[in-house]
């Protein structure tokens, strides 16, 4: 049998799409109408297929605005002053319509209550709503909606009224509705803000499954331990400016992120106090910290 060398690397890993740029943001500047300040000020970063990118920063630093710039809501819906370029899955946002972009980029907003249509009587209908708008055949709608409900573990609520759900269940319903549309890029603005620790872990597990399937995931998150464990790269925003874009380990080891209003994960802070890192890079997760505490030289 012929091996398709384009898709398999030396380690046998499937590299289909590897290295394909899914998001390219170049010198993006944006000001809301009637505002005198730039909400986004010269932002540049890139994301590849299957990568998980986190936006972090203080309240008002521009995380949600940048999320909306990836979906075209900035500038097409909000209007305002816009400069630079945003390209998603090969599509230039400025010269595409919101509905064209919506096929490629799904978003879950910061407040899940705003995402519920209010027009549907059951959770199932709410999740299937976007699919019906796409005009898909009935069987395809059922398959996709059922799969999304199961992935987010809310299939047992499917016959309930959307507004009878808790905040966390509603957040998962919003994610399910977006996933069912099968976008190539998903943007989640504080996806676990309403969830308890177990619910958060389940959402991150679902996102892991999706990025393993090649989806590019962008999220904002105030829980630094979560974003450091989950994301491949982190963009730190402060007052609409990009202060750093790097892997969690490089970012929290090499830079003084506190100056930008971001505290490193507690595991990194503990290890900084206690240990001398052999390679100059500190742990960012609990598992890495446990390993380092067992093996690295202790500062006396
Ligand atoms: N619709 C809007 N009209 C005018 N200004 C806005 C609008 N939405 C946000 N802003 C302003 O843009 C800046 C960035 O806000 P944004 O909501 O993107 O921040 P954020 O990092 O998501 O904050 P948070 O952590 O509170 O969610 C803030 O100064 C905010 O006041
Ligand atoms: Mg926000």
Tab-separated table of C-alpha atoms and ligand atoms in Angstrom:
chain	number	residue	atom	x	y	z
A	1	UNK	CA	0.000	0.000	0.000
A	2	UNK	CA	1.305	3.487	-0.868
A	3	UNK	CA	1.886	5.767	2.092
A	4	UNK	CA	0.639	9.283	1.588
A	5	UNK	CA	3.836	11.068	2.647
A	6	UNK	CA	2.237	14.473	2.488
A	7	UNK	CA	0.056	13.646	5.461
A	8	UNK	CA	2.316	11.583	7.724
A	9	UNK	CA	5.496	12.830	9.424
A	10	UNK	CA	8.531	10.792	10.498
A	11	UNK	CA	6.922	9.972	13.867
A	12	UNK	CA	3.817	8.647	12.185
A	13	UNK	CA	1.725	11.599	13.278
A	14	UNK	CA	-0.982	12.740	10.928
A	15	UNK	CA	0.072	16.171	9.782
A	16	UNK	CA	-2.795	16.930	7.503
A	17	UNK	CA	-3.104	20.674	7.459
A	18	UNK	CA	-0.144	21.093	9.811
A	19	UNK	CA	1.426	24.491	9.319
A	20	UNK	CA	-1.649	25.813	7.531
A	21	UNK	CA	-2.347	29.330	8.771
A	22	UNK	CA	-5.985	29.561	9.802
A	23	UNK	CA	-5.869	33.009	11.377
A	24	UNK	CA	-3.616	35.875	10.298
A	25	UNK	CA	-4.012	39.192	12.105
A	26	UNK	CA	-1.765	41.984	10.833
A	27	UNK	CA	-1.479	45.395	12.477
A	28	UNK	CA	-5.146	45.425	13.428
A	29	UNK	CA	-6.418	48.734	14.796
A	30	UNK	CA	-10.001	49.371	15.803
A	31	UNK	CA	-11.980	52.165	17.465
A	32	UNK	CA	-15.689	51.830	18.402
A	33	UNK	CA	-17.990	54.578	17.079
A	34	UNK	CA	-18.175	57.576	19.402
A	35	UNK	CA	-15.074	56.409	21.242
A	36	UNK	CA	-11.854	58.407	21.330
A	37	UNK	CA	-9.640	55.465	22.361
A	38	UNK	CA	-8.450	52.564	20.226
A	39	UNK	CA	-9.962	49.313	21.587
A	40	UNK	CA	-7.383	47.400	19.518
A	41	UNK	CA	-4.051	49.028	18.828
A	42	UNK	CA	-1.707	47.372	16.324
A	43	UNK	CA	-2.422	43.685	17.065
A	44	UNK	CA	-0.589	41.014	15.073
A	45	UNK	CA	-0.581	37.241	15.587
A	46	UNK	CA	-1.138	34.004	13.682
A	47	UNK	CA	-2.727	30.634	14.448
A	48	UNK	CA	-2.366	27.336	12.612
A	49	UNK	CA	-4.873	24.583	12.063
A	50	UNK	CA	-5.508	22.673	15.300
A	51	UNK	CA	-3.797	25.298	17.479
A	52	UNK	CA	-5.347	26.531	20.701
A	53	UNK	CA	-4.836	30.224	21.357
A	54	UNK	CA	-5.741	32.072	24.567
A	55	UNK	CA	-6.354	35.820	24.916
A	56	UNK	CA	-5.738	37.080	28.432
A	57	UNK	CA	-5.602	40.490	30.092
A	58	UNK	CA	-7.455	42.764	32.519
A	59	UNK	CA	-11.080	43.844	32.145
A	60	UNK	CA	-11.364	46.217	29.208
A	61	UNK	CA	-8.044	45.153	27.639
A	62	UNK	CA	-9.729	44.222	24.340
A	63	UNK	CA	-10.213	40.436	24.509
A	64	UNK	CA	-13.890	40.414	23.479
A	65	UNK	CA	-13.298	43.053	20.806
A	66	UNK	CA	-10.515	40.930	19.297
A	67	UNK	CA	-12.817	37.864	19.373
A	68	UNK	CA	-15.440	39.841	17.485
A	69	UNK	CA	-12.822	40.999	14.974
A	70	UNK	CA	-12.259	37.334	14.065
A	71	UNK	CA	-15.963	36.908	13.253
A	72	UNK	CA	-16.396	40.128	11.284
A	73	UNK	CA	-18.807	41.634	13.838
A	74	UNK	CA	-15.961	44.130	14.208
A	75	UNK	CA	-16.237	46.153	12.014
A	76	UNK	CA	-19.299	45.061	9.971
A	77	UNK	CA	-21.839	45.111	12.817
A	78	UNK	CA	-20.272	47.580	15.248
A	79	UNK	CA	-18.894	49.906	12.529
A	80	UNK	CA	-16.237	52.349	13.812
A	81	UNK	CA	-12.697	52.976	12.513
A	82	UNK	CA	-10.692	49.963	11.321
A	83	UNK	CA	-7.179	49.420	10.004
A	84	UNK	CA	-4.905	46.466	9.223
A	85	UNK	CA	-5.912	42.999	8.039
A	86	UNK	CA	-7.636	39.951	9.516
A	87	UNK	CA	-7.730	36.732	7.462
A	88	UNK	CA	-9.680	33.681	8.691
A	89	UNK	CA	-9.376	30.378	6.834
A	90	UNK	CA	-8.149	32.278	3.784
A	91	UNK	CA	-10.968	34.838	3.882
A	92	UNK	CA	-10.221	38.543	4.360
A	93	UNK	CA	-12.675	39.759	7.002
A	94	UNK	CA	-12.916	43.326	5.727
A	95	UNK	CA	-14.019	42.257	2.253
A	96	UNK	CA	-16.372	39.431	3.368
A	97	UNK	CA	-19.872	39.525	4.846
A	98	UNK	CA	-20.706	38.356	8.392
A	99	UNK	CA	-22.715	35.442	6.972
A	100	UNK	CA	-19.807	34.311	4.745
A	101	UNK	CA	-17.449	34.403	7.728
A	102	UNK	CA	-19.990	32.619	9.981
A	103	UNK	CA	-19.617	29.442	7.905
A	104	UNK	CA	-15.919	29.327	8.807
A	105	UNK	CA	-15.799	30.934	12.252
A	106	UNK	CA	-18.160	30.111	15.114
A	107	UNK	CA	-18.380	32.263	18.232
A	108	UNK	CA	-19.795	31.824	21.707
A	109	UNK	CA	-20.257	35.190	23.370
A	110	UNK	CA	-19.111	36.163	26.842
A	111	UNK	CA	-22.659	36.088	28.219
A	112	UNK	CA	-24.450	32.886	27.121
A	113	UNK	CA	-27.868	34.432	27.838
A	114	UNK	CA	-27.393	36.827	24.912
A	115	UNK	CA	-26.866	33.874	22.575
A	116	UNK	CA	-30.195	32.145	23.250
A	117	UNK	CA	-32.612	32.986	20.443
A	118	UNK	CA	-35.682	33.061	22.722
A	119	UNK	CA	-37.663	31.712	19.770
A	120	UNK	CA	-37.189	27.999	20.428
A	121	UNK	CA	-39.080	25.809	22.897
A	122	UNK	CA	-36.478	23.119	23.555
A	123	UNK	CA	-32.729	22.831	23.975
A	124	UNK	CA	-32.651	20.522	20.954
A	125	UNK	CA	-34.400	23.097	18.732
A	126	UNK	CA	-32.049	25.795	19.992
A	127	UNK	CA	-28.981	23.719	19.064
A	128	UNK	CA	-30.494	22.828	15.666
A	129	UNK	CA	-31.513	26.437	14.919
A	130	UNK	CA	-28.372	27.442	13.001
A	131	UNK	CA	-28.456	24.194	11.010
A	132	UNK	CA	-32.026	24.868	9.903
A	133	UNK	CA	-30.896	28.295	8.704
A	134	UNK	CA	-28.215	26.578	6.608
A	135	UNK	CA	-31.018	24.684	4.880
A	136	UNK	CA	-29.502	21.251	5.579
A	137	UNK	CA	-31.516	18.049	5.046
A	138	UNK	CA	-33.516	16.865	8.105
A	139	UNK	CA	-31.357	13.750	8.693
A	140	UNK	CA	-28.149	15.782	8.640
A	141	UNK	CA	-29.605	18.276	11.132
A	142	UNK	CA	-30.559	15.481	13.543
A	143	UNK	CA	-27.142	13.785	13.263
A	144	UNK	CA	-25.217	17.002	13.856
A	145	UNK	CA	-27.431	18.303	16.679
A	146	UNK	CA	-27.365	14.941	18.518
A	147	UNK	CA	-23.558	14.715	18.220
A	148	UNK	CA	-23.119	18.273	19.555
A	149	UNK	CA	-25.519	17.684	22.478
A	150	UNK	CA	-23.601	14.525	23.431
A	151	UNK	CA	-20.168	16.163	23.085
A	152	UNK	CA	-21.198	18.910	25.525
A	153	UNK	CA	-22.988	16.373	27.760
A	154	UNK	CA	-26.360	18.112	27.660
A	155	UNK	CA	-28.272	15.477	25.685
A	156	UNK	CA	-30.360	14.660	28.781
A	157	UNK	CA	-31.761	18.228	28.744
A	158	UNK	CA	-32.684	18.215	25.076
A	159	UNK	CA	-36.467	18.361	25.616
A	160	UNK	CA	-36.304	21.076	28.291
A	161	UNK	CA	-36.964	24.778	27.712
A	162	UNK	CA	-33.698	26.713	27.047
A	163	UNK	CA	-34.377	29.245	29.816
A	164	UNK	CA	-34.923	26.452	32.375
A	165	UNK	CA	-31.199	25.631	32.174
A	166	UNK	CA	-28.597	26.827	34.674
A	167	UNK	CA	-25.980	29.324	33.482
A	168	UNK	CA	-23.451	26.536	33.013
A	169	UNK	CA	-25.852	24.304	31.099
A	170	UNK	CA	-26.825	27.277	28.942
A	171	UNK	CA	-23.157	27.988	28.245
A	172	UNK	CA	-22.761	24.406	27.051
A	173	UNK	CA	-25.915	24.715	24.932
A	174	UNK	CA	-24.460	27.807	23.238
A	175	UNK	CA	-21.220	25.942	22.520
A	176	UNK	CA	-23.189	22.945	21.187
A	177	UNK	CA	-25.172	25.174	18.799
A	178	UNK	CA	-21.951	26.648	17.487
A	179	UNK	CA	-20.149	23.287	17.175
A	180	UNK	CA	-23.102	21.792	15.280
A	181	UNK	CA	-22.432	24.297	12.474
A	182	UNK	CA	-19.013	22.640	12.011
A	183	UNK	CA	-16.906	25.784	11.627
A	184	UNK	CA	-13.140	25.430	11.077
A	185	UNK	CA	-12.306	28.062	13.682
A	186	UNK	CA	-14.104	28.413	17.007
A	187	UNK	CA	-13.954	31.489	19.200
A	188	UNK	CA	-15.111	31.210	22.802
A	189	UNK	CA	-15.270	34.337	24.930
A	190	UNK	CA	-14.932	33.176	28.551
A	191	UNK	CA	-16.503	29.774	27.817
A	192	UNK	CA	-16.357	28.550	31.410
A	193	UNK	CA	-17.331	31.718	33.306
A	194	UNK	CA	-20.635	30.155	34.438
A	195	UNK	CA	-19.306	26.648	35.033
A	196	UNK	CA	-18.227	24.778	38.157
A	197	UNK	CA	-14.785	23.063	38.095
A	198	UNK	CA	-16.185	19.798	36.744
A	199	UNK	CA	-18.226	21.602	34.071
A	200	UNK	CA	-15.129	23.620	33.067
A	201	UNK	CA	-13.048	20.469	32.757
A	202	UNK	CA	-15.732	18.888	30.581
A	203	UNK	CA	-15.809	21.888	28.257
A	204	UNK	CA	-12.022	21.879	27.957
A	205	UNK	CA	-12.127	18.140	27.253
A	206	UNK	CA	-14.665	18.756	24.465
A	207	UNK	CA	-12.466	21.535	23.047
A	208	UNK	CA	-9.450	19.206	23.121
A	209	UNK	CA	-11.404	16.667	21.088
A	210	UNK	CA	-12.294	19.364	18.565
A	211	UNK	CA	-8.768	20.748	18.193
A	212	UNK	CA	-7.512	17.161	17.740
A	213	UNK	CA	-9.893	17.021	14.774
A	214	UNK	CA	-8.090	20.060	13.292
A	215	UNK	CA	-10.291	22.899	14.499
A	216	UNK	CA	-8.459	26.035	15.525
A	217	UNK	CA	-9.640	27.167	18.960
A	218	UNK	CA	-9.434	30.741	20.244
A	219	UNK	CA	-10.639	31.524	23.739
A	220	UNK	CA	-10.509	34.169	26.421
A	221	UNK	CA	-10.224	33.140	30.027
A	222	UNK	CA	-9.553	34.826	33.369
A	223	UNK	CA	-8.536	31.537	35.040
A	224	UNK	CA	-4.821	31.581	34.228
A	225	UNK	CA	-4.166	28.004	35.394
A	226	UNK	CA	-6.734	26.788	32.877
A	227	UNK	CA	-5.460	28.799	29.932
A	228	UNK	CA	-1.822	27.894	30.714
A	229	UNK	CA	-2.632	24.178	30.781
A	230	UNK	CA	-4.873	24.190	27.758
A	231	UNK	CA	-3.478	26.672	25.210
A	232	UNK	CA	-0.541	26.228	22.849
A	233	UNK	CA	0.028	29.977	22.736
A	234	UNK	CA	-1.181	32.965	24.727
A	235	UNK	CA	-1.682	36.558	23.626
A	236	UNK	CA	-1.549	39.084	26.465
A	237	UNK	CA	-3.546	42.252	25.897
A	238	UNK	CA	-3.283	45.503	27.824
A	239	UNK	CA	-5.225	48.622	26.873
A	240	UNK	CA	-5.851	47.185	23.419
A	241	UNK	CA	-2.172	46.490	22.789
A	242	UNK	CA	-0.503	43.124	22.356
A	243	UNK	CA	2.166	42.805	25.066
A	244	UNK	CA	3.336	39.257	24.290
A	245	UNK	CA	2.478	36.236	22.160
A	246	UNK	CA	4.229	33.014	23.113
A	247	UNK	CA	3.869	29.539	24.599
A	248	UNK	CA	2.656	29.523	28.230
A	249	UNK	CA	6.020	28.190	29.492
A	250	UNK	CA	8.078	30.847	27.685
A	251	UNK	CA	5.667	33.616	28.587
A	252	UNK	CA	5.433	32.936	32.304
A	253	UNK	CA	9.106	32.000	32.707
A	254	UNK	CA	10.806	34.760	30.820
A	255	UNK	CA	8.553	37.748	31.179
A	256	UNK	CA	7.234	39.806	34.025
A	257	UNK	CA	3.611	39.402	33.065
A	258	UNK	CA	2.419	41.069	36.304
A	259	UNK	CA	3.392	44.427	34.772
A	260	UNK	CA	0.651	43.730	32.216
A	261	UNK	CA	-1.913	42.841	34.875
A	262	UNK	CA	-1.506	39.068	34.494
A	263	UNK	CA	-0.330	36.865	37.376
A	264	UNK	CA	1.484	33.684	36.299
A	265	UNK	CA	-0.161	30.375	37.283
A	266	UNK	CA	0.208	29.518	40.982
A	267	UNK	CA	2.349	26.490	40.036
A	268	UNK	CA	4.837	28.770	38.231
A	269	UNK	CA	4.939	31.214	41.160
A	270	UNK	CA	5.585	28.463	43.731
A	271	UNK	CA	8.365	26.932	41.624
A	272	UNK	CA	9.972	30.339	41.073
A	273	UNK	CA	10.205	30.798	44.839
A	274	UNK	CA	11.556	27.341	45.557
A	275	UNK	CA	13.472	25.951	42.598
A	276	UNK	CA	16.325	26.603	40.196
A	277	UNK	CA	15.172	25.483	36.718
A	278	UNK	CA	17.776	23.464	34.799
A	279	UNK	CA	16.637	24.790	31.401
A	280	UNK	CA	15.403	28.250	32.453
A	281	UNK	CA	11.751	27.392	31.828
A	282	UNK	CA	9.341	27.053	34.758
A	283	UNK	CA	6.311	24.742	35.043
A	284	UNK	CA	2.885	26.123	34.232
A	285	UNK	CA	0.725	23.120	35.192
A	286	UNK	CA	0.197	21.091	38.369
A	287	UNK	CA	1.694	17.959	36.787
A	288	UNK	CA	4.816	19.841	35.617
A	289	UNK	CA	5.206	21.467	39.045
A	290	UNK	CA	4.986	18.069	40.785
A	291	UNK	CA	7.743	16.732	38.538
A	292	UNK	CA	9.920	19.808	39.091
A	293	UNK	CA	9.484	19.714	42.892
A	294	UNK	CA	10.621	16.095	42.882
A	295	UNK	CA	13.622	16.557	40.605
A	296	UNK	CA	14.966	20.119	40.457
A	297	UNK	CA	17.524	21.804	42.702
A	298	UNK	CA	15.904	23.592	45.662
A	299	UNK	CA	17.005	27.196	46.371
A	300	UNK	CA	18.238	27.284	49.984
B	1	LIG	N1	-19.882	48.233	22.112
B	1	LIG	C1	-18.910	49.045	22.562
B	1	LIG	N2	-18.933	50.383	22.306
B	1	LIG	C2	-17.943	51.191	22.736
B	1	LIG	N3	-16.868	50.770	23.437
B	1	LIG	C3	-16.799	49.464	23.717
B	1	LIG	C4	-17.808	48.533	23.316
B	1	LIG	N4	-17.474	47.297	23.747
B	1	LIG	C5	-16.295	47.452	24.389
B	1	LIG	N5	-15.892	48.746	24.375
B	1	LIG	C6	-14.655	49.285	24.942
B	1	LIG	O1	-13.543	48.639	24.307
B	1	LIG	C7	-12.516	48.335	25.253
B	1	LIG	C8	-12.238	46.827	25.232
B	1	LIG	O2	-13.390	46.164	25.725
B	1	LIG	P1	-13.557	44.575	25.671
B	1	LIG	O3	-14.961	44.270	26.018
B	1	LIG	O4	-13.038	44.092	24.378
B	1	LIG	O5	-12.554	44.134	26.856
B	1	LIG	P2	-12.363	42.710	27.534
B	1	LIG	O6	-10.880	42.485	27.611
B	1	LIG	O7	-13.185	41.682	26.833
B	1	LIG	O8	-12.905	42.939	29.014
B	1	LIG	P3	-13.619	41.918	30.042
B	1	LIG	O9	-12.508	41.127	30.712
B	1	LIG	O10	-14.311	42.825	31.015
B	1	LIG	O11	-14.570	41.053	29.300
B	1	LIG	C9	-13.005	48.847	26.606
B	1	LIG	O12	-12.449	50.126	26.798
B	1	LIG	C10	-14.514	48.942	26.429
B	1	LIG	O13	-15.048	49.965	27.228
B	2	LIG	MG1	-14.726	40.495	27.420
